[in-house]
Coordinates of C-alpha atoms and ligand atoms in Angstrom, one line a residue:
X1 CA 10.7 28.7 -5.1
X2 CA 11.4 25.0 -6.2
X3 CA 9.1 23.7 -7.9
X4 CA 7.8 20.4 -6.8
X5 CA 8.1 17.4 -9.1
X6 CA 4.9 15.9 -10.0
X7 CA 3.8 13.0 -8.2
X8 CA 2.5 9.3 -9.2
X9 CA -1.1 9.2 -8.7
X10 CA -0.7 8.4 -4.9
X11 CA -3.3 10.8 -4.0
X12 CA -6.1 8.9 -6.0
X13 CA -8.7 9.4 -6.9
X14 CA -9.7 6.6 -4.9
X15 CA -11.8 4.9 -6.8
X16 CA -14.1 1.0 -6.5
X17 CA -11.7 -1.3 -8.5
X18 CA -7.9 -1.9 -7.7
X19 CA -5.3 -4.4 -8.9
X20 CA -2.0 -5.1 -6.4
X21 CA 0.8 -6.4 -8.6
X22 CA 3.8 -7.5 -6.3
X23 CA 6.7 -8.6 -8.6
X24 CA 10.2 -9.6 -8.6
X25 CA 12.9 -8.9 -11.3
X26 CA 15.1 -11.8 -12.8
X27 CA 18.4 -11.0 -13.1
X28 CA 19.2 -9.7 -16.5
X29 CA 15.6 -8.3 -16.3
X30 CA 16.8 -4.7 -15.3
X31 CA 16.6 -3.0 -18.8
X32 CA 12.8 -4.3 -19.8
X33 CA 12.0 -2.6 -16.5
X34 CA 13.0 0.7 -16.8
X35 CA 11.7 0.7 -20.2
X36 CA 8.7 -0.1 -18.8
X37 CA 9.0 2.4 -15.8
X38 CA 9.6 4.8 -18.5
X39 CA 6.7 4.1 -20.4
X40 CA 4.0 3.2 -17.4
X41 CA 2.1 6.6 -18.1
X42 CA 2.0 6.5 -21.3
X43 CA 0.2 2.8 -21.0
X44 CA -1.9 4.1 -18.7
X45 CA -3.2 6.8 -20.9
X46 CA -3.6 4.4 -23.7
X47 CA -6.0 2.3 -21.9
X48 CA -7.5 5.0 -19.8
X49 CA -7.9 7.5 -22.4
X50 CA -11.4 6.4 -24.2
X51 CA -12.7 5.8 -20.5
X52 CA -12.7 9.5 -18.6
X53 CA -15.5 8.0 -16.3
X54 CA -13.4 4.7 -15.6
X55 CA -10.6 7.1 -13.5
X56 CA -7.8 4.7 -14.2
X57 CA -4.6 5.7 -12.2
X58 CA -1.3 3.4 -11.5
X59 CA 1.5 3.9 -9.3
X60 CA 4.6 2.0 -9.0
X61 CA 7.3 1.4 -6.5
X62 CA 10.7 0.3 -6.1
X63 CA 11.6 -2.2 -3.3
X64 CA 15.1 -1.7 -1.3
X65 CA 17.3 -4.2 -3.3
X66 CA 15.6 -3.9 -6.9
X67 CA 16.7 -0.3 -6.1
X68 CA 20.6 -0.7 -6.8
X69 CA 19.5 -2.7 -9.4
X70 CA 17.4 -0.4 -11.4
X71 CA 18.9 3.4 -10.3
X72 CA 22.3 4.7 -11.6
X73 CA 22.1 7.4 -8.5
X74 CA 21.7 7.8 -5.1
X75 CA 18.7 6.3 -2.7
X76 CA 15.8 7.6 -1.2
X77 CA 16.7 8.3 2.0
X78 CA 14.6 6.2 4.3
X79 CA 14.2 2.8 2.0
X80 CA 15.0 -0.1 3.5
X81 CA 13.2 -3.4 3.2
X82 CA 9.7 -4.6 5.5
X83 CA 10.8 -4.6 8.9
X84 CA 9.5 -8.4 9.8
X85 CA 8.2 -8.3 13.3
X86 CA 7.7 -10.4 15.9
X87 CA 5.0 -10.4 18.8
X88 CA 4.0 -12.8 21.6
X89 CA 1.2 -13.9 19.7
X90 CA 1.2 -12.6 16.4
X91 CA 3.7 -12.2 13.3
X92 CA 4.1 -9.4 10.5
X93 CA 6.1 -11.4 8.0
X94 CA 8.8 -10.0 5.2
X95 CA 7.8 -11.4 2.0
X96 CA 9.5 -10.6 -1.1
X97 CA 8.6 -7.8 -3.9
X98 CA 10.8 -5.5 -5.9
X99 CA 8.3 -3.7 -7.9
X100 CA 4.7 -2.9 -6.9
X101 CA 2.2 -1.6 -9.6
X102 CA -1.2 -0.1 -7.8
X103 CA -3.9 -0.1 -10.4
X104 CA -6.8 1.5 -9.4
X105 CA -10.2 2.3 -11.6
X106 CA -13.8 2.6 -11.3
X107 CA -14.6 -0.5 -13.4
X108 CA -11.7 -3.9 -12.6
X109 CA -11.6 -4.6 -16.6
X110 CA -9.7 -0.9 -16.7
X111 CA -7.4 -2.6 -14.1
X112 CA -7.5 -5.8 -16.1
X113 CA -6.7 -4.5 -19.3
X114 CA -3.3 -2.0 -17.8
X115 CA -2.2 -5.2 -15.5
X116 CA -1.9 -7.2 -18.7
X117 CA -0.2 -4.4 -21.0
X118 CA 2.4 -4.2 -18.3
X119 CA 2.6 -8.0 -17.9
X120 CA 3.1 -8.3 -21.6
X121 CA 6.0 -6.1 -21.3
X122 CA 7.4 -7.4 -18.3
X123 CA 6.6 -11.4 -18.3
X124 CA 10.1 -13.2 -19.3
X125 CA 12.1 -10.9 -17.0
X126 CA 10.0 -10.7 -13.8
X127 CA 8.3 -13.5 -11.6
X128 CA 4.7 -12.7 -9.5
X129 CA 4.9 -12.8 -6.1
X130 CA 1.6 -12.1 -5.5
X131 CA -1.3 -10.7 -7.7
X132 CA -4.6 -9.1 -5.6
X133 CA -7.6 -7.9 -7.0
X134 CA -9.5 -5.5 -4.8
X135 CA -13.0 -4.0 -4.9
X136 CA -15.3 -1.6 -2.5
X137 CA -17.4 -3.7 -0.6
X138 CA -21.3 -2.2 -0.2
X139 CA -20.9 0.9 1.7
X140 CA -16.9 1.0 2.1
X141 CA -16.7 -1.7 4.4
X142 CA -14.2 -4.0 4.9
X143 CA -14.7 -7.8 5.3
X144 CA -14.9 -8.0 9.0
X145 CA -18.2 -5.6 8.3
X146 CA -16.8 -2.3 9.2
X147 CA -16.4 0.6 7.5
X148 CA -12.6 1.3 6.6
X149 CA -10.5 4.9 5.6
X150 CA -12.6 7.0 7.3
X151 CA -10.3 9.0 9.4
X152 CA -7.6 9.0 6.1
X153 CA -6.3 12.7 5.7
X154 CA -7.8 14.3 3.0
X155 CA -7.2 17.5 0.4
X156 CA -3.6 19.4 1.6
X157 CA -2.6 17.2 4.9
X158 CA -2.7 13.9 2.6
X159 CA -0.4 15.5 0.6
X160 CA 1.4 16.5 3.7
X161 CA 1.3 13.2 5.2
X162 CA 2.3 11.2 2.1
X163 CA 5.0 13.4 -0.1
X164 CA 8.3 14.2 0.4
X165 CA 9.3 17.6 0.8
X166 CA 12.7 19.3 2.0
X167 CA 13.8 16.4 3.7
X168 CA 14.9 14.5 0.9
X169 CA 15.5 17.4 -1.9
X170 CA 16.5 14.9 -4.4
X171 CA 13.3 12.8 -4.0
X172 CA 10.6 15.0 -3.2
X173 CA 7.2 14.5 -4.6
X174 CA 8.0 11.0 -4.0
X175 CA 6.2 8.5 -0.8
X176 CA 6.6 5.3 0.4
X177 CA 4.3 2.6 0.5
X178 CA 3.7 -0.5 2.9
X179 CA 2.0 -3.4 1.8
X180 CA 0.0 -6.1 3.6
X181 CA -2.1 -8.9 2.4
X182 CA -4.3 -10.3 5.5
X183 CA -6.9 -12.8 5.8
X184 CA -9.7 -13.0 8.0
X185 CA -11.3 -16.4 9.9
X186 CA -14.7 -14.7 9.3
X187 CA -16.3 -17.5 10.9
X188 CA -14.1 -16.8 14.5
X189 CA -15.3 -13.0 13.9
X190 CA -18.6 -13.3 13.8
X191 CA -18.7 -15.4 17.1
X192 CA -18.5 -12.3 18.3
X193 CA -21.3 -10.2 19.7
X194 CA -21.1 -7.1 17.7
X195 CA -20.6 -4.9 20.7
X196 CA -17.1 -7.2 21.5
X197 CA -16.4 -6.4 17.5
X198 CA -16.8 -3.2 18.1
X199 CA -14.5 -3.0 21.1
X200 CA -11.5 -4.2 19.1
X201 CA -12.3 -1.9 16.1
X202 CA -13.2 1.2 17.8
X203 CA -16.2 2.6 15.9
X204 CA -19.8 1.6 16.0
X205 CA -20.4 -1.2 13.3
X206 CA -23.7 0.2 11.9
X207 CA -23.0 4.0 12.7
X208 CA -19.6 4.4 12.2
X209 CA -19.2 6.7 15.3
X210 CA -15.9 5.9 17.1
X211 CA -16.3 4.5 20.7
X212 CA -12.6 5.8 22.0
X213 CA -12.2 2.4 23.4
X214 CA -8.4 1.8 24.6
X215 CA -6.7 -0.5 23.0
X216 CA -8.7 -0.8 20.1
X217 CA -7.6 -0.7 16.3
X218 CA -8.4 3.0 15.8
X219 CA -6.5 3.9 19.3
X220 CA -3.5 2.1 18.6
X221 CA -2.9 3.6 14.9
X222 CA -4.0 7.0 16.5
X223 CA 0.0 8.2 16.7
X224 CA 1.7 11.6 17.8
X225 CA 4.9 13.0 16.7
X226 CA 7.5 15.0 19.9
X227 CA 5.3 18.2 18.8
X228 CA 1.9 16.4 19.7
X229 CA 0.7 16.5 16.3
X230 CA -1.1 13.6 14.8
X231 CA 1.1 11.4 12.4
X232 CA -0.7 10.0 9.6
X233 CA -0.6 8.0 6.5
X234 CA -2.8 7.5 3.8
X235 CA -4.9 4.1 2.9
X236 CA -6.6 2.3 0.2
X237 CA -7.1 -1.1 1.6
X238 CA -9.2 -3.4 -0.4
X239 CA -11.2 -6.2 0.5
X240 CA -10.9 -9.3 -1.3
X241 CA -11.7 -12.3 -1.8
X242 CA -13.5 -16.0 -3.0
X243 CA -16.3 -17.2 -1.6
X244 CA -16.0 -20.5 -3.3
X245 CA -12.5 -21.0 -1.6
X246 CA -14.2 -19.4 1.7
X247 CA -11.4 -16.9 1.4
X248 CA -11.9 -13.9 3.0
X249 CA -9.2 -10.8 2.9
X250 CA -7.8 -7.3 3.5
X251 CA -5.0 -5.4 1.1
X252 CA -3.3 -2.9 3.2
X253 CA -1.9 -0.2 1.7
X254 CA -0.7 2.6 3.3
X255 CA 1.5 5.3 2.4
X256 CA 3.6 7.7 4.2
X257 CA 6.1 10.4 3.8
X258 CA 8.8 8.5 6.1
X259 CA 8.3 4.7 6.6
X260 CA 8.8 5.7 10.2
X261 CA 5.3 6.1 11.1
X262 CA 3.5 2.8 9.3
X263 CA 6.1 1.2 10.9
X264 CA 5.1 2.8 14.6
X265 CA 1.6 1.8 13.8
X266 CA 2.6 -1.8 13.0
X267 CA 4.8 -2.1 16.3
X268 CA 1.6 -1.1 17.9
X269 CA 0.0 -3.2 16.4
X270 CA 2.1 -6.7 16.7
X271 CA 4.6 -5.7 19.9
X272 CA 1.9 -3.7 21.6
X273 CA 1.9 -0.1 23.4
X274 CA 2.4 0.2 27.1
X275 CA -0.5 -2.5 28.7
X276 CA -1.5 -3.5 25.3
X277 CA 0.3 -6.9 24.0
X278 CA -1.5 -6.4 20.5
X279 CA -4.3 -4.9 18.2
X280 CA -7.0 -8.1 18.4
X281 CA -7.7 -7.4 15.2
X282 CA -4.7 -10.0 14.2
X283 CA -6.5 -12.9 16.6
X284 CA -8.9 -12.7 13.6
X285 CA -6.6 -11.6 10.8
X286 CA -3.2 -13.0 9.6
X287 CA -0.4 -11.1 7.8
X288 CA 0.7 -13.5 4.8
X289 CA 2.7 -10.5 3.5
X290 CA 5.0 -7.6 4.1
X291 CA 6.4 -6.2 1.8
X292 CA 7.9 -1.7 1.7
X293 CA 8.2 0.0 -1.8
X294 CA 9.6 3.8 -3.0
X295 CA 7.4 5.3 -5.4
X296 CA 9.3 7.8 -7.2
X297 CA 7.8 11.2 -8.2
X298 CA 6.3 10.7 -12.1
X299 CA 9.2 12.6 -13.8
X300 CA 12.0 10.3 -12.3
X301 CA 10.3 7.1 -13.6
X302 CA 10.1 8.6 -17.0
X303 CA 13.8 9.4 -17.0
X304 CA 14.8 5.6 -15.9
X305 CA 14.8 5.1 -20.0
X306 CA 17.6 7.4 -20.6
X307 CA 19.6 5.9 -17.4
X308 CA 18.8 2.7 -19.0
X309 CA 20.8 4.1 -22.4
X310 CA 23.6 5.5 -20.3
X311 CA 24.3 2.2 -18.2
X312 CA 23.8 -0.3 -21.8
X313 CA 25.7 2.0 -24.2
X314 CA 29.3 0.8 -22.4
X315 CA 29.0 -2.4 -22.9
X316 CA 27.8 -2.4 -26.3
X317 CA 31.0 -0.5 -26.7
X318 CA 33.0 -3.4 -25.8
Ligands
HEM1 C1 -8.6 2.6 11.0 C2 -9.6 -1.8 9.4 C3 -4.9 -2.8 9.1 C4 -3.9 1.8 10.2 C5 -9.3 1.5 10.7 C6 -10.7 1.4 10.7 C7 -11.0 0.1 10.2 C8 -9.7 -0.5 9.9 C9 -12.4 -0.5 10.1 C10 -11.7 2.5 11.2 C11 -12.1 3.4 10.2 C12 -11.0 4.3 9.5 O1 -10.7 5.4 10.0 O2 -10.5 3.8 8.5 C13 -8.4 -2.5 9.2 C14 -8.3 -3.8 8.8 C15 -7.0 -4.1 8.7 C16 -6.3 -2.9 9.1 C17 -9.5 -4.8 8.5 C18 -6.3 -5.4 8.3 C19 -6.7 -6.5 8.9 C20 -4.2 -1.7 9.4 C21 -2.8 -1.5 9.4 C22 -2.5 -0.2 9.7 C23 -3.8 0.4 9.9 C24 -1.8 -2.7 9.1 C25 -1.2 0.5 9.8 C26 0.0 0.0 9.7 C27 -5.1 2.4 10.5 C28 -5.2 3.8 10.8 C29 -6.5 4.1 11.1 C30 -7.2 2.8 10.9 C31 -4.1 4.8 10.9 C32 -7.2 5.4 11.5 C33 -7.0 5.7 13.0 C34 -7.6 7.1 13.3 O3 -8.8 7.1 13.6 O4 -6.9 8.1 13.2 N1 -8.7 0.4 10.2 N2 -7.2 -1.9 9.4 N3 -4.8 -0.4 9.7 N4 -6.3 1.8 10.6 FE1 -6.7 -0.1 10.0

Protein backbone atom coordinates (compact mmCIF):
# COMPACT_ATOMS: atom_id res chain seq x y z
CA UNK A 1 0.00 0.00 0.00
CA UNK A 2 1.03 3.71 -0.59
CA UNK A 3 1.77 5.31 2.02
CA UNK A 4 0.03 8.60 2.44
CA UNK A 5 2.15 11.80 2.68
CA UNK A 6 1.71 13.56 5.81
CA UNK A 7 -0.42 16.47 5.83
CA UNK A 8 -0.21 20.30 7.04
CA UNK A 9 -2.01 20.67 10.19
CA UNK A 10 -5.45 21.11 8.25
CA UNK A 11 -7.10 18.94 10.56
CA UNK A 12 -6.40 21.17 13.68
CA UNK A 13 -6.59 20.92 16.45
CA UNK A 14 -8.96 23.69 16.37
CA UNK A 15 -8.04 25.73 18.88
CA UNK A 16 -9.37 29.68 20.47
CA UNK A 17 -6.72 31.98 18.72
CA UNK A 18 -5.96 32.22 14.86
CA UNK A 19 -4.01 34.57 12.68
CA UNK A 20 -5.06 34.72 8.57
CA UNK A 21 -2.06 36.01 6.68
CA UNK A 22 -3.09 36.71 2.96
CA UNK A 23 0.08 37.65 1.06
CA UNK A 24 1.40 38.40 -2.25
CA UNK A 25 4.94 37.73 -3.73
CA UNK A 26 7.03 40.52 -5.43
CA UNK A 27 8.65 39.50 -8.31
CA UNK A 28 12.13 38.40 -7.64
CA UNK A 29 10.62 37.26 -4.21
CA UNK A 30 10.37 33.54 -5.35
CA UNK A 31 13.55 32.14 -3.63
CA UNK A 32 12.92 33.81 0.07
CA UNK A 33 9.65 31.95 -0.26
CA UNK A 34 10.49 28.61 -0.72
CA UNK A 35 13.10 28.93 1.73
CA UNK A 36 10.68 29.87 3.98
CA UNK A 37 8.11 27.16 2.77
CA UNK A 38 10.92 24.94 3.50
CA UNK A 39 11.52 25.98 6.82
CA UNK A 40 7.72 26.89 8.13
CA UNK A 41 7.80 23.76 10.42
CA UNK A 42 10.66 24.05 11.78
CA UNK A 43 9.55 27.85 12.84
CA UNK A 44 6.70 26.63 14.07
CA UNK A 45 8.33 24.21 16.43
CA UNK A 46 10.71 26.84 17.54
CA UNK A 47 8.01 28.98 18.92
CA UNK A 48 5.58 26.27 19.71
CA UNK A 49 7.99 24.05 21.41
CA UNK A 50 8.21 25.51 25.11
CA UNK A 51 4.32 25.98 24.94
CA UNK A 52 2.70 22.16 24.53
CA UNK A 53 -0.56 23.62 26.12
CA UNK A 54 -0.54 26.66 23.61
CA UNK A 55 -1.32 23.89 20.43
CA UNK A 56 0.28 26.13 17.87
CA UNK A 57 -0.23 24.74 14.29
CA UNK A 58 0.25 26.68 10.73
CA UNK A 59 -0.69 25.73 7.40
CA UNK A 60 0.11 27.38 4.21
CA UNK A 61 -1.16 27.56 0.73
CA UNK A 62 -0.29 28.31 -2.59
CA UNK A 63 -2.63 30.48 -4.74
CA UNK A 64 -3.15 29.53 -8.70
CA UNK A 65 -0.50 32.04 -10.27
CA UNK A 66 2.18 32.17 -7.34
CA UNK A 67 2.01 28.45 -8.24
CA UNK A 68 4.08 28.52 -11.58
CA UNK A 69 5.99 30.84 -9.82
CA UNK A 70 7.08 28.84 -6.90
CA UNK A 71 6.85 24.88 -8.24
CA UNK A 72 9.40 23.39 -10.75
CA UNK A 73 6.55 20.53 -11.45
CA UNK A 74 3.26 19.88 -12.36
CA UNK A 75 -0.15 21.47 -10.68
CA UNK A 76 -2.55 20.27 -8.40
CA UNK A 77 -5.13 19.20 -10.33
CA UNK A 78 -8.16 21.30 -9.50
CA UNK A 79 -6.38 24.87 -8.65
CA UNK A 80 -7.60 27.64 -10.22
CA UNK A 81 -8.13 31.04 -8.80
CA UNK A 82 -11.60 32.34 -6.56
CA UNK A 83 -14.32 32.02 -8.90
CA UNK A 84 -15.84 35.77 -8.42
CA UNK A 85 -19.48 35.51 -8.53
CA UNK A 86 -22.23 37.50 -9.31
CA UNK A 87 -25.88 37.44 -7.91
CA UNK A 88 -28.96 39.69 -8.26
CA UNK A 89 -28.31 41.20 -5.12
CA UNK A 90 -25.20 40.17 -3.75
CA UNK A 91 -21.39 39.79 -4.76
CA UNK A 92 -18.55 37.24 -3.79
CA UNK A 93 -15.54 39.23 -4.96
CA UNK A 94 -11.84 37.80 -6.23
CA UNK A 95 -9.33 39.56 -4.26
CA UNK A 96 -5.79 38.84 -4.56
CA UNK A 97 -3.48 36.41 -2.42
CA UNK A 98 -0.69 34.07 -3.44
CA UNK A 99 0.31 32.63 -0.12
CA UNK A 100 -1.96 32.06 2.87
CA UNK A 101 -0.33 31.17 6.28
CA UNK A 102 -3.26 29.81 8.89
CA UNK A 103 -1.90 30.23 12.40
CA UNK A 104 -3.83 28.87 14.80
CA UNK A 105 -3.11 28.49 18.86
CA UNK A 106 -4.73 28.51 22.09
CA UNK A 107 -3.22 31.82 23.30
CA UNK A 108 -3.06 34.85 20.00
CA UNK A 109 0.66 35.92 21.29
CA UNK A 110 1.66 32.06 20.01
CA UNK A 111 0.04 33.36 16.71
CA UNK A 112 1.74 36.66 17.27
CA UNK A 113 5.01 35.54 17.83
CA UNK A 114 5.08 32.65 14.42
CA UNK A 115 3.19 35.59 12.17
CA UNK A 116 6.24 37.77 12.94
CA UNK A 117 9.14 35.07 12.47
CA UNK A 118 7.64 34.47 9.13
CA UNK A 119 7.19 38.15 8.41
CA UNK A 120 10.75 38.71 9.29
CA UNK A 121 11.63 36.23 6.73
CA UNK A 122 9.33 37.17 4.17
CA UNK A 123 8.94 41.29 4.45
CA UNK A 124 11.16 42.80 1.40
CA UNK A 125 9.86 40.23 -1.00
CA UNK A 126 6.09 39.93 -0.26
CA UNK A 127 3.29 42.65 0.16
CA UNK A 128 0.01 41.99 2.74
CA UNK A 129 -3.04 41.85 1.27
CA UNK A 130 -4.79 41.35 4.20
CA UNK A 131 -3.88 40.35 7.85
CA UNK A 132 -6.95 38.93 10.22
CA UNK A 133 -6.77 38.09 13.72
CA UNK A 134 -9.41 35.67 14.88
CA UNK A 135 -10.62 34.49 18.24
CA UNK A 136 -13.64 32.08 19.75
CA UNK A 137 -16.23 34.18 20.78
CA UNK A 138 -18.02 33.04 24.36
CA UNK A 139 -19.52 29.71 23.56
CA UNK A 140 -18.34 29.30 19.81
CA UNK A 141 -20.56 31.75 18.42
CA UNK A 142 -20.08 33.83 15.67
CA UNK A 143 -20.80 37.58 15.59
CA UNK A 144 -24.40 37.53 14.40
CA UNK A 145 -24.82 35.44 17.97
CA UNK A 146 -24.99 31.96 16.64
CA UNK A 147 -23.19 29.20 17.21
CA UNK A 148 -20.90 28.24 14.13
CA UNK A 149 -18.96 24.57 12.96
CA UNK A 150 -21.24 22.56 14.51
CA UNK A 151 -22.21 20.18 11.80
CA UNK A 152 -18.20 20.22 10.57
CA UNK A 153 -17.15 16.45 9.96
CA UNK A 154 -15.21 15.26 12.42
CA UNK A 155 -12.43 12.23 13.26
CA UNK A 156 -12.09 9.92 9.63
CA UNK A 157 -14.85 11.76 7.22
CA UNK A 158 -12.91 15.25 7.89
CA UNK A 159 -10.07 13.58 6.66
CA UNK A 160 -12.24 12.27 3.98
CA UNK A 161 -13.82 15.43 3.18
CA UNK A 162 -10.64 17.56 3.20
CA UNK A 163 -7.50 15.33 1.79
CA UNK A 164 -6.62 14.25 -1.35
CA UNK A 165 -6.50 10.73 -2.10
CA UNK A 166 -6.26 8.66 -5.46
CA UNK A 167 -7.48 11.30 -7.40
CA UNK A 168 -4.55 13.29 -7.63
CA UNK A 169 -1.65 10.57 -6.79
CA UNK A 170 0.91 13.23 -7.03
CA UNK A 171 -0.71 15.52 -4.47
CA UNK A 172 -2.43 13.50 -2.09
CA UNK A 173 -2.38 14.40 1.51
CA UNK A 174 -2.85 17.74 0.17
CA UNK A 175 -6.61 20.13 0.40
CA UNK A 176 -7.67 23.17 -0.81
CA UNK A 177 -8.77 26.02 1.00
CA UNK A 178 -11.30 28.99 0.38
CA UNK A 179 -11.06 32.08 2.07
CA UNK A 180 -13.58 34.79 2.88
CA UNK A 181 -13.38 37.83 5.00
CA UNK A 182 -17.15 39.21 5.66
CA UNK A 183 -18.55 41.87 7.66
CA UNK A 184 -21.67 42.11 9.40
CA UNK A 185 -24.17 45.43 9.78
CA UNK A 186 -24.86 44.13 13.30
CA UNK A 187 -27.01 46.95 13.96
CA UNK A 188 -29.52 45.72 10.62
CA UNK A 189 -29.26 42.11 12.41
CA UNK A 190 -30.41 42.71 15.39
CA UNK A 191 -33.64 44.50 14.07
CA UNK A 192 -34.52 41.30 13.71
CA UNK A 193 -36.74 39.37 16.03
CA UNK A 194 -34.72 36.47 16.94
CA UNK A 195 -37.21 33.94 15.54
CA UNK A 196 -36.72 35.88 11.84
CA UNK A 197 -32.68 35.41 12.71
CA UNK A 198 -33.32 32.15 13.22
CA UNK A 199 -35.15 31.59 9.96
CA UNK A 200 -32.26 32.68 7.89
CA UNK A 201 -29.67 30.66 10.00
CA UNK A 202 -31.41 27.51 10.46
CA UNK A 203 -30.77 26.50 14.14
CA UNK A 204 -32.25 27.82 17.32
CA UNK A 205 -30.16 30.88 18.57
CA UNK A 206 -30.02 29.84 22.29
CA UNK A 207 -30.31 25.95 21.75
CA UNK A 208 -28.62 25.36 18.85
CA UNK A 209 -31.22 22.77 17.54
CA UNK A 210 -31.64 23.14 13.76
CA UNK A 211 -35.16 24.31 12.63
CA UNK A 212 -34.90 22.60 8.86
CA UNK A 213 -36.21 25.82 7.56
CA UNK A 214 -35.92 25.95 3.59
CA UNK A 215 -33.84 28.27 2.34
CA UNK A 216 -31.97 28.99 5.28
CA UNK A 217 -28.04 29.11 5.66
CA UNK A 218 -27.71 25.51 7.01
CA UNK A 219 -30.11 24.17 4.04
CA UNK A 220 -28.47 25.76 1.33
CA UNK A 221 -24.71 24.55 2.38
CA UNK A 222 -26.53 21.08 3.11
CA UNK A 223 -25.11 19.59 -0.52
CA UNK A 224 -25.39 15.99 -2.10
CA UNK A 225 -23.09 14.39 -4.48
CA UNK A 226 -24.96 11.90 -7.89
CA UNK A 227 -24.59 8.98 -5.10
CA UNK A 228 -26.80 11.06 -2.50
CA UNK A 229 -24.18 11.28 -0.10
CA UNK A 230 -23.56 14.42 1.83
CA UNK A 231 -20.57 16.58 0.42
CA UNK A 232 -18.77 18.37 3.00
CA UNK A 233 -15.93 20.63 3.84
CA UNK A 234 -14.31 21.50 6.80
CA UNK A 235 -14.43 25.10 8.75
CA UNK A 236 -12.66 27.23 11.09
CA UNK A 237 -14.28 30.56 10.70
CA UNK A 238 -13.35 33.18 13.16
CA UNK A 239 -15.06 36.06 14.35
CA UNK A 240 -13.37 39.32 14.45
CA UNK A 241 -13.35 42.40 14.96
CA UNK A 242 -13.06 46.28 16.74
CA UNK A 243 -15.44 47.55 18.67
CA UNK A 244 -13.94 50.96 18.71
CA UNK A 245 -14.22 51.06 14.75
CA UNK A 246 -17.79 49.40 15.27
CA UNK A 247 -16.35 46.68 13.05
CA UNK A 248 -17.87 43.57 13.29
CA UNK A 249 -16.63 40.31 11.09
CA UNK A 250 -16.60 36.66 10.00
CA UNK A 251 -13.16 34.75 8.52
CA UNK A 252 -14.33 31.98 6.41
CA UNK A 253 -12.38 29.23 6.02
CA UNK A 254 -13.27 26.26 4.60
CA UNK A 255 -11.50 23.42 3.18
CA UNK A 256 -12.20 20.77 0.78
CA UNK A 257 -10.78 17.86 -1.06
CA UNK A 258 -11.93 19.37 -4.54
CA UNK A 259 -12.76 23.15 -4.73
CA UNK A 260 -15.88 21.81 -6.46
CA UNK A 261 -17.98 21.68 -3.53
CA UNK A 262 -17.21 25.19 -1.49
CA UNK A 263 -17.68 26.44 -4.66
CA UNK A 264 -21.45 24.68 -5.00
CA UNK A 265 -22.09 26.02 -1.61
CA UNK A 266 -21.10 29.56 -2.61
CA UNK A 267 -23.30 29.41 -5.89
CA UNK A 268 -25.95 28.53 -3.44
CA UNK A 269 -25.34 30.89 -1.59
CA UNK A 270 -24.95 34.21 -4.02
CA UNK A 271 -26.89 32.77 -7.46
CA UNK A 272 -29.37 30.86 -5.38
CA UNK A 273 -30.90 27.16 -5.60
CA UNK A 274 -34.15 26.49 -7.53
CA UNK A 275 -36.82 29.26 -5.71
CA UNK A 276 -34.10 30.63 -3.54
CA UNK A 277 -32.41 33.92 -5.12
CA UNK A 278 -29.83 33.88 -2.13
CA UNK A 279 -28.64 32.83 1.48
CA UNK A 280 -30.03 36.23 3.53
CA UNK A 281 -27.31 35.78 5.47
CA UNK A 282 -25.39 38.21 2.80
CA UNK A 283 -28.40 41.12 3.27
CA UNK A 284 -26.45 41.29 6.60
CA UNK A 285 -23.00 40.21 5.63
CA UNK A 286 -20.68 41.45 2.82
CA UNK A 287 -17.87 39.44 1.09
CA UNK A 288 -14.74 41.99 0.96
CA UNK A 289 -12.67 39.00 -0.05
CA UNK A 290 -12.21 35.83 -2.07
CA UNK A 291 -9.47 34.53 -2.35
CA UNK A 292 -8.61 29.97 -3.21
CA UNK A 293 -5.21 28.45 -1.94
CA UNK A 294 -3.46 24.67 -2.38
CA UNK A 295 -2.00 23.59 0.68
CA UNK A 296 0.47 21.08 -0.12
CA UNK A 297 0.94 17.86 2.01
CA UNK A 298 3.99 18.81 4.77
CA UNK A 299 6.70 16.88 2.97
CA UNK A 300 6.35 18.74 -0.41
CA UNK A 301 6.80 22.20 1.26
CA UNK A 302 9.91 20.97 2.89
CA UNK A 303 11.32 19.85 -0.42
CA UNK A 304 10.52 23.49 -2.14
CA UNK A 305 14.33 24.34 -0.66
CA UNK A 306 16.06 21.80 -2.80
CA UNK A 307 13.80 22.86 -6.02
CA UNK A 308 14.81 26.27 -4.96
CA UNK A 309 18.76 25.01 -5.39
CA UNK A 310 17.95 23.21 -8.58
CA UNK A 311 16.18 26.26 -10.40
CA UNK A 312 19.18 29.07 -8.88
CA UNK A 313 22.22 26.82 -9.49
CA UNK A 314 21.83 27.54 -13.59
CA UNK A 315 22.10 30.81 -13.50
CA UNK A 316 24.76 31.13 -11.09
CA UNK A 317 26.46 29.08 -13.69
CA UNK A 318 26.22 31.73 -16.23
C1 LIG B 1 -23.39 26.25 8.92
C2 LIG B 1 -22.46 30.86 10.04
C3 LIG B 1 -20.46 31.51 5.67
C4 LIG B 1 -20.88 26.78 4.83
C5 LIG B 1 -23.34 27.44 9.57
C6 LIG B 1 -23.94 27.70 10.87
C7 LIG B 1 -23.66 28.99 11.18
C8 LIG B 1 -22.91 29.56 10.08
C9 LIG B 1 -24.06 29.72 12.45
C10 LIG B 1 -24.74 26.67 11.70
C11 LIG B 1 -23.91 25.81 12.60
C12 LIG B 1 -22.87 24.95 11.92
O1 LIG B 1 -23.14 23.81 11.51
O2 LIG B 1 -21.77 25.45 11.77
C13 LIG B 1 -21.83 31.44 8.94
C14 LIG B 1 -21.46 32.84 8.85
C15 LIG B 1 -20.89 33.02 7.62
C16 LIG B 1 -20.92 31.73 6.95
C17 LIG B 1 -21.66 33.88 9.95
C18 LIG B 1 -20.35 34.27 7.00
C19 LIG B 1 -21.02 35.38 7.02
C20 LIG B 1 -20.40 30.29 5.06
C21 LIG B 1 -19.85 30.04 3.75
C22 LIG B 1 -19.97 28.69 3.52
C23 LIG B 1 -20.61 28.11 4.68
C24 LIG B 1 -19.22 31.11 2.85
C25 LIG B 1 -19.54 27.86 2.34
C26 LIG B 1 -18.97 28.30 1.26
C27 LIG B 1 -21.58 26.23 5.88
C28 LIG B 1 -21.86 24.82 6.01
C29 LIG B 1 -22.62 24.66 7.17
C30 LIG B 1 -22.75 25.99 7.74
C31 LIG B 1 -21.42 23.70 5.06
C32 LIG B 1 -23.16 23.35 7.75
C33 LIG B 1 -24.41 22.90 7.04
C34 LIG B 1 -24.92 21.59 7.66
O3 LIG B 1 -25.69 21.66 8.63
O4 LIG B 1 -24.50 20.54 7.18
N1 LIG B 1 -22.74 28.60 9.12
N2 LIG B 1 -21.48 30.81 7.79
N3 LIG B 1 -20.86 29.10 5.58
N4 LIG B 1 -22.12 26.90 6.95
FE1 LIG B 1 -21.87 28.87 7.33
Amino acid sequence: MVRMPTPQSVLGPTTTASLFLVLTVDTGGEPVVRELLADLAGLQRSVGFGHPDGKLSVVAGIGSAAWDRLVDGPRPAQLHPFPELRGARHHAPATPGDLLFHLRASRQDLCFALGAEIMTRLRGSVAVADEVSGFTYLDQRDLLGFVDGTENPTGPAAADAVLIGAEDQGFAGGSYVIVQKYLHDVDAWNQLTVEQQEQIIGRRKLSNIETDTPGSHVVLNTITGPDGEQRQILRDNMPFGSPGKGEFGTYFIGYARTPDVTEEMLRHMFLGDGPVSHDRILDFSTAVTGTLFFVPHADFLEGLADEAVALVEPAADN
